[in-house]
Structures are given as structure tokens and as C-alpha cells.
Short mmCIF file of C-alpha atoms in Angstrom, two decimals:
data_model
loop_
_atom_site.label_atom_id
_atom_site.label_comp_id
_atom_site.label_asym_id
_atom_site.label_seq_id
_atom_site.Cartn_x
_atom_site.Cartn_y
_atom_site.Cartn_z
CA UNK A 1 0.00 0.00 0.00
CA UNK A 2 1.09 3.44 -1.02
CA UNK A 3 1.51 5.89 1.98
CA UNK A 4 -1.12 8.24 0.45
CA UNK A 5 -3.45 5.58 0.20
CA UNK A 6 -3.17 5.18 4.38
CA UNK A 7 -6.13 6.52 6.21
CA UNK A 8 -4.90 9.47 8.65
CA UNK A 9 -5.54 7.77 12.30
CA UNK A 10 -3.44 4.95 10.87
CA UNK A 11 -0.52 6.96 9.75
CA UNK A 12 -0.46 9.10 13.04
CA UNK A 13 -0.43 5.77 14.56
CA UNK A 14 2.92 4.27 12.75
CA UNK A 15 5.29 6.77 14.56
CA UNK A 16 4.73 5.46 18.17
CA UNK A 17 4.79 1.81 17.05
CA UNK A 18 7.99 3.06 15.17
CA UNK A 19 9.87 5.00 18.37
CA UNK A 20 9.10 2.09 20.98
CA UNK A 21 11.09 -0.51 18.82
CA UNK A 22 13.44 1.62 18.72
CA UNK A 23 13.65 2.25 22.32
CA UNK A 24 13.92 -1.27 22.84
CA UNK A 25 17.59 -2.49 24.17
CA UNK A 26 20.24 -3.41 20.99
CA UNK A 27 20.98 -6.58 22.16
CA UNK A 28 17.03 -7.55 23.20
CA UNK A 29 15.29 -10.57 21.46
CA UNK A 30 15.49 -10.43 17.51
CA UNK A 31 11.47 -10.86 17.28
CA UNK A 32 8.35 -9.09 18.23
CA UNK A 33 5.08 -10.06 17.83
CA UNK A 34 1.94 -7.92 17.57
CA UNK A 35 0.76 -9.16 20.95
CA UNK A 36 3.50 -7.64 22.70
CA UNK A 37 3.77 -4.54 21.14
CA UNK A 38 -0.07 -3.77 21.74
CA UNK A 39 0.66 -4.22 25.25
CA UNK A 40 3.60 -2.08 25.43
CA UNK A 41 1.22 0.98 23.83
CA UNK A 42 -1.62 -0.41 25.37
CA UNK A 43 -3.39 -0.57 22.18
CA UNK A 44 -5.62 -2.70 20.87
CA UNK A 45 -3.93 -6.20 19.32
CA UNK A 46 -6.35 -6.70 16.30
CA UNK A 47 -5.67 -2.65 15.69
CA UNK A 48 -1.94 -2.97 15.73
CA UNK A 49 -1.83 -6.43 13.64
CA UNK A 50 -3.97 -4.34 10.89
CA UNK A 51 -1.64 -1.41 11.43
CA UNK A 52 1.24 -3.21 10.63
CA UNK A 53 0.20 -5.52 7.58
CA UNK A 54 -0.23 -2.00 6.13
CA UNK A 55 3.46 -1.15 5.96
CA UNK A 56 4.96 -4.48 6.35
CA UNK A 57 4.67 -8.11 5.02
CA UNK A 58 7.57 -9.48 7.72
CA UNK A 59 5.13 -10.97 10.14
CA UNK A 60 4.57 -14.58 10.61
CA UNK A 61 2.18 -16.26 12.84
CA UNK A 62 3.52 -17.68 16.30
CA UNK A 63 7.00 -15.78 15.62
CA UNK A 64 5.77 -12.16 14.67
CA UNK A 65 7.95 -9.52 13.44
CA UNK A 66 11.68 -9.20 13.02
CA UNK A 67 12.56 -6.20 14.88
CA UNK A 68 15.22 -4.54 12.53
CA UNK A 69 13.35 -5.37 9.58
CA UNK A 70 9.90 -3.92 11.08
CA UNK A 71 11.75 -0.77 12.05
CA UNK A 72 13.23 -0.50 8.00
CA UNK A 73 9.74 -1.05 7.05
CA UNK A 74 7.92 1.43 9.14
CA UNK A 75 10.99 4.22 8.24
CA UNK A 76 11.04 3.35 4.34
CA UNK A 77 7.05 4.40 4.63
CA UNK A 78 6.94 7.30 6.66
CA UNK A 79 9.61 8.78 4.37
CA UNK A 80 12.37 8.54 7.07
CA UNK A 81 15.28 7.64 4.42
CA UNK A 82 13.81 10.26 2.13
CA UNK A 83 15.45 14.33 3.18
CA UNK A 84 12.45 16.74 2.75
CA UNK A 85 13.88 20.30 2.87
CA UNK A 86 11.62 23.38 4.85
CA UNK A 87 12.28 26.67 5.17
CA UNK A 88 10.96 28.57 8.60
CA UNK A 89 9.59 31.54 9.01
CA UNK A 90 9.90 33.34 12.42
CA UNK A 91 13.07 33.36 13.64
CA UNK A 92 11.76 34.29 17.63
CA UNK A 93 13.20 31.88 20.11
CA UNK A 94 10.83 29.47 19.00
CA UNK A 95 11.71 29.31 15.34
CA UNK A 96 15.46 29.70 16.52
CA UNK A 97 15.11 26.38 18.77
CA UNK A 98 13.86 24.42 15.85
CA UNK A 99 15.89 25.92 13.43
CA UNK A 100 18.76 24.78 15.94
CA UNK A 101 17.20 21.60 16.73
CA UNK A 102 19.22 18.62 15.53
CA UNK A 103 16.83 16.00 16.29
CA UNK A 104 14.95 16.47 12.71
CA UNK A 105 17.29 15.21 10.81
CA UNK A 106 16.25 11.66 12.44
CA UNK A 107 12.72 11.89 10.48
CA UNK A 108 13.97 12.95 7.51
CA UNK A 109 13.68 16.98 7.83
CA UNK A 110 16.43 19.83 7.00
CA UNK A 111 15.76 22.81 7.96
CA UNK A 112 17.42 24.47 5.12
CA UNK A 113 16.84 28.45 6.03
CA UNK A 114 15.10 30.81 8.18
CA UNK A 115 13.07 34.56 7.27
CA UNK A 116 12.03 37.06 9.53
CA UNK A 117 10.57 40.39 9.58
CA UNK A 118 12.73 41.82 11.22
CA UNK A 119 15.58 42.69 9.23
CA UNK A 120 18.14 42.44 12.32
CA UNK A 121 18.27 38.93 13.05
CA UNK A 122 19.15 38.40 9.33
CA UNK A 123 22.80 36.63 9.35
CA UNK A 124 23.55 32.54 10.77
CA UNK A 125 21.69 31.03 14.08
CA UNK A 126 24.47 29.23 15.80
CA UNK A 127 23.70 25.81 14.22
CA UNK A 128 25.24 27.89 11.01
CA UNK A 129 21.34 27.77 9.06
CA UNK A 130 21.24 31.28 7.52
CA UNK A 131 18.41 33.68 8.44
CA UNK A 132 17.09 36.12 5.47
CA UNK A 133 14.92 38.85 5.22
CA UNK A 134 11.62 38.27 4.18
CA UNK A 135 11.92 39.99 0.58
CA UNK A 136 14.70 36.91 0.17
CA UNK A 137 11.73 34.20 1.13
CA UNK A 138 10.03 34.63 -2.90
CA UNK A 139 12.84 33.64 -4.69
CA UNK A 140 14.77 31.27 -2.25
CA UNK A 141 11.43 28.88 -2.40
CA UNK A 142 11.34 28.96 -6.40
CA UNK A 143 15.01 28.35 -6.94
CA UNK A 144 15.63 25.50 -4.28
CA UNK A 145 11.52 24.27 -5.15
CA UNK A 146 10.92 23.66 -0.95
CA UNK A 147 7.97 21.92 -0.71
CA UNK A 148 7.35 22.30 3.20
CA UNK A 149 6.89 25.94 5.24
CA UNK A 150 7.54 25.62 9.11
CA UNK A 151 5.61 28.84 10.47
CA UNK A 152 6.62 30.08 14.17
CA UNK A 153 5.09 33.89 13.59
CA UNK A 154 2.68 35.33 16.14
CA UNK A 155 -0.99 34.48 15.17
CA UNK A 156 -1.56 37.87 13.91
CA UNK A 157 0.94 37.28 11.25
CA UNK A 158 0.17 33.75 10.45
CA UNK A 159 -2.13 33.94 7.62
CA UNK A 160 -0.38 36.23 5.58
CA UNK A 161 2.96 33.69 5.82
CA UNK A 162 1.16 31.19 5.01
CA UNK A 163 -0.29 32.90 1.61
CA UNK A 164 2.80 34.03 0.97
CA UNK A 165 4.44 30.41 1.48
CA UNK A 166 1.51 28.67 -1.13
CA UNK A 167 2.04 31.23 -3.26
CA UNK A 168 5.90 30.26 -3.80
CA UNK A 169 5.22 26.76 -4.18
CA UNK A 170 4.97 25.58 -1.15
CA UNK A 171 2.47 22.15 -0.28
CA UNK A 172 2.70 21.24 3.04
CA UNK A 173 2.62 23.68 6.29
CA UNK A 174 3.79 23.14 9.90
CA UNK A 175 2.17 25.68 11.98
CA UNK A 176 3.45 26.82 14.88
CA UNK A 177 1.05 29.71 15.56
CA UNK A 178 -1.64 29.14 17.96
CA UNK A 179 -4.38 29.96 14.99
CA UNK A 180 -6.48 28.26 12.29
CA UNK A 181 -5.32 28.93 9.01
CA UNK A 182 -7.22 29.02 5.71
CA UNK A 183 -5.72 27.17 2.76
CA UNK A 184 -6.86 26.10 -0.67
CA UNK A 185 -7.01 22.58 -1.63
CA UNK A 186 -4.31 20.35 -2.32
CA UNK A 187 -2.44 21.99 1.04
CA UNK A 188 -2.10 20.50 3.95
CA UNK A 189 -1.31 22.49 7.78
CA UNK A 190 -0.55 19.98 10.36
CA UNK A 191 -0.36 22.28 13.63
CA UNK A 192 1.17 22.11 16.93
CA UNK A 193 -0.96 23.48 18.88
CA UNK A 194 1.14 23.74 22.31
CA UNK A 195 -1.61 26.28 23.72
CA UNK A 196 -4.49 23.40 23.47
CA UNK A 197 -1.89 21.22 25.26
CA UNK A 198 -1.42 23.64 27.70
CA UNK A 199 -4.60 24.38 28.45
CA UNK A 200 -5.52 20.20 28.32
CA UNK A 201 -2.84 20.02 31.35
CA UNK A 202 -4.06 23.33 33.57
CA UNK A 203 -7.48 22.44 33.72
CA UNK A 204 -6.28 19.14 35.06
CA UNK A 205 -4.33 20.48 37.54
CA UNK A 206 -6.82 22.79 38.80
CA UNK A 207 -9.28 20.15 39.29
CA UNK A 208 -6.68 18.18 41.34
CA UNK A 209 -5.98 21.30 43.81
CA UNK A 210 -9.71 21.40 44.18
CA UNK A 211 -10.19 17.57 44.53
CA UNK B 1 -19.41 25.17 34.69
CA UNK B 2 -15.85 23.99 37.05
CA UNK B 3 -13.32 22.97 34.11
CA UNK B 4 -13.00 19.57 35.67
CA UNK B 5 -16.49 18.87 34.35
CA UNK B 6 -15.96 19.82 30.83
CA UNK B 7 -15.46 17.35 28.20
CA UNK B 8 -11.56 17.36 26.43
CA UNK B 9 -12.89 17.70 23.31
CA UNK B 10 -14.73 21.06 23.99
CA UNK B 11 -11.34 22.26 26.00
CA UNK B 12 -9.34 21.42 23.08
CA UNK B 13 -11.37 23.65 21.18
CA UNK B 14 -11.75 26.97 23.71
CA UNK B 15 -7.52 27.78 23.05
CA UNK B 16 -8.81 27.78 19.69
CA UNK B 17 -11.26 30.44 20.02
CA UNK B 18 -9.40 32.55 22.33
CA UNK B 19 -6.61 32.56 19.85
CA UNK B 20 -8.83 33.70 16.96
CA UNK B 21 -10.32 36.46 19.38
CA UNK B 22 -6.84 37.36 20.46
CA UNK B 23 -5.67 37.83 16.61
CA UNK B 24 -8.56 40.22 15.68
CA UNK B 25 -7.25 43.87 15.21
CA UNK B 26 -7.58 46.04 18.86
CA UNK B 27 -10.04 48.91 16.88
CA UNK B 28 -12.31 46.36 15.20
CA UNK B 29 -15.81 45.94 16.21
CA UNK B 30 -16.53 45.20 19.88
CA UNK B 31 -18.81 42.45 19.02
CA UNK B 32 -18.26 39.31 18.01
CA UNK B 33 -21.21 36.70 16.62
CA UNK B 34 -21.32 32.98 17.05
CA UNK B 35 -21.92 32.99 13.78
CA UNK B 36 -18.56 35.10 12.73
CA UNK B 37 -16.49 32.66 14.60
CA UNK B 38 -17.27 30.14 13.52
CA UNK B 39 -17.20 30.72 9.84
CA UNK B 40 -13.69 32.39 10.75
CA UNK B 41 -12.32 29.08 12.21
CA UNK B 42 -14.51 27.07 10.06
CA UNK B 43 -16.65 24.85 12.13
CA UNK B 44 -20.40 24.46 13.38
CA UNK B 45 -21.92 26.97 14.48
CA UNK B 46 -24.35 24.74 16.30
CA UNK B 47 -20.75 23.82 18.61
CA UNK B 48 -19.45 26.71 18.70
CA UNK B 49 -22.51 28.03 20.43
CA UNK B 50 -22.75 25.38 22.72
CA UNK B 51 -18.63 25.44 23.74
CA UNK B 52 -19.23 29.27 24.79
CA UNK B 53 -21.82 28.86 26.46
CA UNK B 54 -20.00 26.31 28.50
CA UNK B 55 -17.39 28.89 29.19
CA UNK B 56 -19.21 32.38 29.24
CA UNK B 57 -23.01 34.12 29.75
CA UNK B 58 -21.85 37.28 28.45
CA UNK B 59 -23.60 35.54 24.32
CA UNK B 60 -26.85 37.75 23.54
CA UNK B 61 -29.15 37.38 20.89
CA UNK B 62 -28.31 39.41 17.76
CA UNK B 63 -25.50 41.30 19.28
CA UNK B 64 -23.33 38.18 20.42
CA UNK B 65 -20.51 38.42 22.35
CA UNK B 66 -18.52 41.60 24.06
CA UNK B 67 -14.64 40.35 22.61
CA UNK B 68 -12.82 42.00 25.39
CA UNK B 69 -15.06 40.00 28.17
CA UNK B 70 -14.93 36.94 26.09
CA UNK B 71 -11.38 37.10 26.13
CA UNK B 72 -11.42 37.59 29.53
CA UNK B 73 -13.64 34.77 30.02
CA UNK B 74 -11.74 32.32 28.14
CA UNK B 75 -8.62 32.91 30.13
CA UNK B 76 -10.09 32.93 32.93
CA UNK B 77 -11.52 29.35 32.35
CA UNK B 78 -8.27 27.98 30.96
CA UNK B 79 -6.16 29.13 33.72
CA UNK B 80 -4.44 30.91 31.89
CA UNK B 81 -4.78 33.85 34.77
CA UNK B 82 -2.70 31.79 37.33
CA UNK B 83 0.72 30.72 37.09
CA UNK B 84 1.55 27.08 36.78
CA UNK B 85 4.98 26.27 37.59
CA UNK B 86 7.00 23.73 36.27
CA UNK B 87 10.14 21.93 35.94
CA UNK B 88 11.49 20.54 32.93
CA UNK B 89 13.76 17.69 32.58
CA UNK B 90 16.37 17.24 29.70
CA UNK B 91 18.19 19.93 28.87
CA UNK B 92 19.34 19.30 25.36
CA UNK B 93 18.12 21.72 22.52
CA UNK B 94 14.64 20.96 22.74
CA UNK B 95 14.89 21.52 26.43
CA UNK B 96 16.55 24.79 26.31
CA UNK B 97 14.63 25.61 23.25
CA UNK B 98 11.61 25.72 25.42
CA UNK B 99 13.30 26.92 28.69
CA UNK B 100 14.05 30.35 27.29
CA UNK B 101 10.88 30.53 25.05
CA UNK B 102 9.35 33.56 26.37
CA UNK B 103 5.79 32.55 24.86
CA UNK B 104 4.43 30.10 27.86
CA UNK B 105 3.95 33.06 30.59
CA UNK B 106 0.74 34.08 28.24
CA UNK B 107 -0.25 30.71 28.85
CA UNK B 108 0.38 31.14 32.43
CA UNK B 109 2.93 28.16 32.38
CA UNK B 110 6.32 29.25 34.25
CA UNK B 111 9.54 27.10 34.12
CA UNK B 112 11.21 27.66 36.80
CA UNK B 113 14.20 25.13 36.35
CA UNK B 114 15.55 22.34 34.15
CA UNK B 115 17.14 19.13 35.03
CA UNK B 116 19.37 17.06 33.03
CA UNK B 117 21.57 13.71 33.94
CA UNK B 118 24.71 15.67 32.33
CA UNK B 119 26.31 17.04 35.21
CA UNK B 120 28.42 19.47 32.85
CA UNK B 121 25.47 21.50 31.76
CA UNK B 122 24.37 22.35 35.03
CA UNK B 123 24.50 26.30 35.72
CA UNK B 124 21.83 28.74 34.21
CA UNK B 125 20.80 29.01 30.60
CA UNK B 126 20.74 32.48 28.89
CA UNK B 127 17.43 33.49 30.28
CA UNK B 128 18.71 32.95 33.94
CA UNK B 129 16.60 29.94 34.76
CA UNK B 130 19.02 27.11 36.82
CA UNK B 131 19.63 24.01 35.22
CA UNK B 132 20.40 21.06 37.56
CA UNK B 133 21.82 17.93 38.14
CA UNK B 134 18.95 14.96 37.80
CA UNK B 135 19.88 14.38 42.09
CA UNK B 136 18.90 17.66 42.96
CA UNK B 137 14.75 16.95 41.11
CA UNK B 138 13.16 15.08 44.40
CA UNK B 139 14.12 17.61 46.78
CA UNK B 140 13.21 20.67 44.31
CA UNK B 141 10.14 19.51 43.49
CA UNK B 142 8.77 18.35 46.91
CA UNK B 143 9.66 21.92 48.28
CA UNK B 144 8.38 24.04 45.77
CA UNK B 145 5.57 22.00 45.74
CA UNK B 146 5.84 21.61 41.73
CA UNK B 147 2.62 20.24 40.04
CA UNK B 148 3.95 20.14 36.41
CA UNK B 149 6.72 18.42 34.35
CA UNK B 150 8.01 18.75 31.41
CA UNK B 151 10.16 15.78 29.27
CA UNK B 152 12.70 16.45 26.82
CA UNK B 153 14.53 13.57 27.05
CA UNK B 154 15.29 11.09 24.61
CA UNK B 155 12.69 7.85 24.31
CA UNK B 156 14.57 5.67 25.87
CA UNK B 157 15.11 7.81 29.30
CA UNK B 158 11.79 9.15 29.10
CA UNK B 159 9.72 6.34 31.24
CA UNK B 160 12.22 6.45 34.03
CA UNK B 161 11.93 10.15 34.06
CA UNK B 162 8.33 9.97 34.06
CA UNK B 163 8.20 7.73 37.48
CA UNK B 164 11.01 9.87 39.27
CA UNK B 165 8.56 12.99 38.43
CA UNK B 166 5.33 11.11 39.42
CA UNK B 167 7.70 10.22 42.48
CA UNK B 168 8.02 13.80 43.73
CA UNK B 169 4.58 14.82 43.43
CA UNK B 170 4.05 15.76 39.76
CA UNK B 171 0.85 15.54 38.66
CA UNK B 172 0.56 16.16 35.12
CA UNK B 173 3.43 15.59 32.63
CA UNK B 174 3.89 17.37 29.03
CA UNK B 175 5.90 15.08 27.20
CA UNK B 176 8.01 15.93 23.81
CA UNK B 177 9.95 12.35 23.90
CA UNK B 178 8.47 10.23 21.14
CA UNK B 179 7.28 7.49 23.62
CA UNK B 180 3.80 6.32 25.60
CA UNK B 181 4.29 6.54 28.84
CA UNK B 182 2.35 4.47 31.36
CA UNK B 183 1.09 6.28 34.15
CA UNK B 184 -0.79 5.46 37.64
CA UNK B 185 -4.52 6.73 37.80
CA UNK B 186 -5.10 10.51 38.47
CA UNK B 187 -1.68 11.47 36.71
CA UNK B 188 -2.54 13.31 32.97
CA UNK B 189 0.05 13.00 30.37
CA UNK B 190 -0.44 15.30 27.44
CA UNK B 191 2.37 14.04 24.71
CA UNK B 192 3.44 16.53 22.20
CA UNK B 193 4.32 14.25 19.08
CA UNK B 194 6.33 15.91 16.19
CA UNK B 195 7.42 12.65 14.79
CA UNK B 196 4.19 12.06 13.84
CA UNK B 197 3.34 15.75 12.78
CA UNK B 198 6.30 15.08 10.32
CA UNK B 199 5.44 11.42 9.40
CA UNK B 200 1.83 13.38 7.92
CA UNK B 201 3.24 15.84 6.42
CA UNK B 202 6.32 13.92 4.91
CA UNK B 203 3.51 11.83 3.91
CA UNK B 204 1.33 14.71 2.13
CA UNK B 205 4.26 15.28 0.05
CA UNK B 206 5.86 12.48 -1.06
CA UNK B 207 1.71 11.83 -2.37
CA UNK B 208 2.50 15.60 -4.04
CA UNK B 209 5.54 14.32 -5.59
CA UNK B 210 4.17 11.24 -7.44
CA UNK B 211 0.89 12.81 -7.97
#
């Protein structure tokens, strides 16, 4: 099966299945089976064994899955082994951290430049990424043909990145920006919304000073 | 209506629609419709209605809502009024990434020191907040009393780190490792996944690219 072919709740399940074998100690047993990694996730076992038959054909009754070959599996189909390049725009201390981040490089992302407003940060972040003015963003997107926009603006600015972003040829937006944005078909905006989080993890804490 | 009593969906939502509110321009109208909100963050109006109402009496017919109270109401709901503080463990780039972001205190989330099992980055970070050694976490968070933790640490560590928080009196953990964690009863988790953010939008594109 074709990754694009994967309903969504599947593919946002493959990750986790994905970072617990990996957690799992080098020199561990060889095999896995279904059984055991539904417990591990506590997930459903008829779930997972549907998950997996997706993205992998390595599983065989009574013995399940061979670890390192599950793990190539599950990377070659999230795109992993593939480098997609982004460029960011925002380069706050938020877009800085990411920007700096070196941890993307494990899921296939490069972080190939930065733009801000504000003409004074323009020069390198420490990690040695360069950092443009916005008037640079246009013709930096057409030339290098970046497919994905990381946006780490304040909301009030969010929209008008991300039009400005589609309309250099950008298809896929990681938002950043605690707002909705509008985009025409054919785009997609995953966003991290760390504010709904936020608010998720007050609300219980305020009911447990109560209780 | 207590937060506590409100159902996760809806209180994923309110951040939503305070954002939205936040990000209209300070000499606009004064009113805002049902209606108008939710056509601006496209969803039912049928919903939206019945989420403000949850959170706010101020709606009235025809006119709709004062912003500046609805604002008001929101945070008040969310929390976002008080001041959480919280510890976060791991002080790698993503940790210190979101140890100086200045962006949580609108949230009302404060930071107020980071933890890490590398002895040689103990000290203070750039925005003056300590960073520890991972022997000096029970003691800090039993006296301060410390309801919130946050996990930056890689998958592997991140389970052990959970427990040693849950140890010392944390009660609701915002994790960033790519990992379930198990938790006892009464303890939230709220896991903030960016593998799998990537994973659909690496996804998205590499559909883009064939199609």
C-alpha cells in the first residue's frame, strides 16, 4: 500500500509503534510479535496487527515480526530515508530552537533556512542555518523548489505567511502559531498546537488542587 | 461550569477560540457573533454556540458576544490567569529551546528550572533559569511544591523520568519524547508528538511528488 493511500488515524499511529522498537535495548530478542507490542502501547492487538500488515509483510504467525526489519519497514514508509527540505519563518526563540534543533534530521527533515521580519536577526543562528529577510523568502522557495513551510510567527501574522508560502510553491505547512489557518485545496497544515496542550494540562491540575 | 467537568474535546477547542479572538485587530468591532467565529475558524456553528456557552453568559441574541469580556472569560476558564509552575527535565536543545521561550507566561505556564543527567550543563541558561543535576529533582520539586513536568529527554530515558517525576509529586506531565508513557490513575500526560506531525506531512508530500 502506497503511503497516500493510508487513512490518517493509521498513519499518526505508525510513529509510536515506530519510536518504541526503537527504544527497545540493541541486544534484546530479535522478534516481536503484535501481541507484545499492543501491550507495550496499550493498544488494541487486532488494531496494531492491521496497522502493521499495512506497511509491512515481515510478520509470521507464532514468531511475529523481526525487529530490525519492522523498524526498516515502518521508516522506508513514513519517508524517514527520504530528506524533505523546509524553510521557517519566524526566527523568535521558538523558530530559533527548531531551526537549531538537531533532532529532525532523524525523520527525515532539513531545515534548510530561516526569514524574519525583522531585518536584524538576518545573518547565521548558531547551528550555522542562515536567516534572510523576508523579501529573500520569494525567490529562495522557487530556486531550491521547498515543498514544506515551518511557520513560528505570532498568530496575527500567520495567515499572511502562510499565503505568501503557497504562493511560492509551497504544499505542506507546519504551523506553529496558535491559529487556524485558511488554505486552498491540495495543502495540507498539520499544527502544533502547544496552547491546546497547555490548556488540556491546567485544567487538570486545577481540578486536582480542588479535589 | 468547574473545568474539571468539561469534556476534552470542547477544552481542546476553547484555546482555539481565544486565539482567533486574540488575533482580531484592537479597533475592530466590539462584538463578536457565534456565527462570525465560527465561519472564521470554520466549524459548526451549532458547537461553537454550545462550547461558549459552556465557558461564558456574556452571548446575547443578535448582538453576540462583548470580545474584550470573552477574552477575559476564556482565560479565565483555561487558567491561563494563574501561574503554573514547572520543571522541565532534559536539557538538550529541545529543552533549552523551550526553557528560554518567552511565549508560555501568556499561557500562564512558568519554568522555573531544568534538570538534566549531564552534570556538565548544570549552571543557568541564557534566560537565567538554573539548570540542575537529575539528584537535585526530588528535593526541588517536593519543596516548591511543583505540580507540572516537562520531558525532553530522549525515548529511551523518558519512562524512568516519568516515574522519578510522578515520584516527587508531579501531577501532570507534558511530554516531547516520542514514547507512551504508562502512568498510575489521576496522573494526565499530554504528549506533544512531532514525529508524527512530520510522518503526515512527509507523507502529504511524497503523495504531491508522485501525484
Amino acid at each position: 500500500m502506497k503511503p497516500n493511500e493510508i487513512s490518517k488515524p493509521v498513519l499518526k499511529r505508525l510513529p509510536s509503534y515506530l519510536a518504541y522498537l526503537k527504544s527497545l535495548p540493541e541486544d534484546g530478542p530479535a522478534n516481536i510479535s503484535a501481541t507484545a507490542l499492543a501491550a507495550a502501547l496499550d493498544m488494541g492487538e487486532v488494531q496494531v496487527r492491521k496497522d502493521l500488515a499495512l506497511v509491512s509483510d515481515g510478520g509470521r504467525p507464532k514468531v511475529g515480526y523481526l525487529r530490525e526489519s519492522l523498524i526498516a519497514d515502518l521508516e522506508q514508509f513514513l519517508g524517514y530515508n527520504n530528506t524533505t527540505e523546509a524553510v521557517l519563518v519566524g526566527a523568535g526563540k521558538l523558530g530559533r530552537a527548531l531551526l537549531g534543533y538537531g533532532g529532525f534530521a532523524e525523520y527525515g527533515l532539513d531545515i534548510v533556512a530561516a526569514f524574519d521580519a525583522d531585518e536584524s536577526l538576518a545573518g547565521q543562528d548558531e547551528s550555522g542555518r542562515p536567516i534572510y529577510g523576508m523579501d529573500k523568502l520569494p525567490a529562495f522557495c522557487q530556486e531550491k523548489k521547498v515543498l514544506m513551510g515551518i511557520i513560528t510567527v505570532p498568530a496575527t501574522a500567520a495567515q499572511g505567511v502562510c499565503n505568501l508560502l503557497i504562493a511560492n510553491g509551497i504544499k505542506a505547512v507546519w504551523n506553529f502559531a496558535p491559529i487556524h489557518l485558511d488554505v486552498p485545496p491540495g495543502i495540507l497544515v498539520q499544527s502544533e498546537n502547544m496552547a491546546t496542550s497547555l490548556a488540556v494540562l491546567s485544567v487538570h491540575l486545577s481540578a486536582q488542587i480542588r479535589g
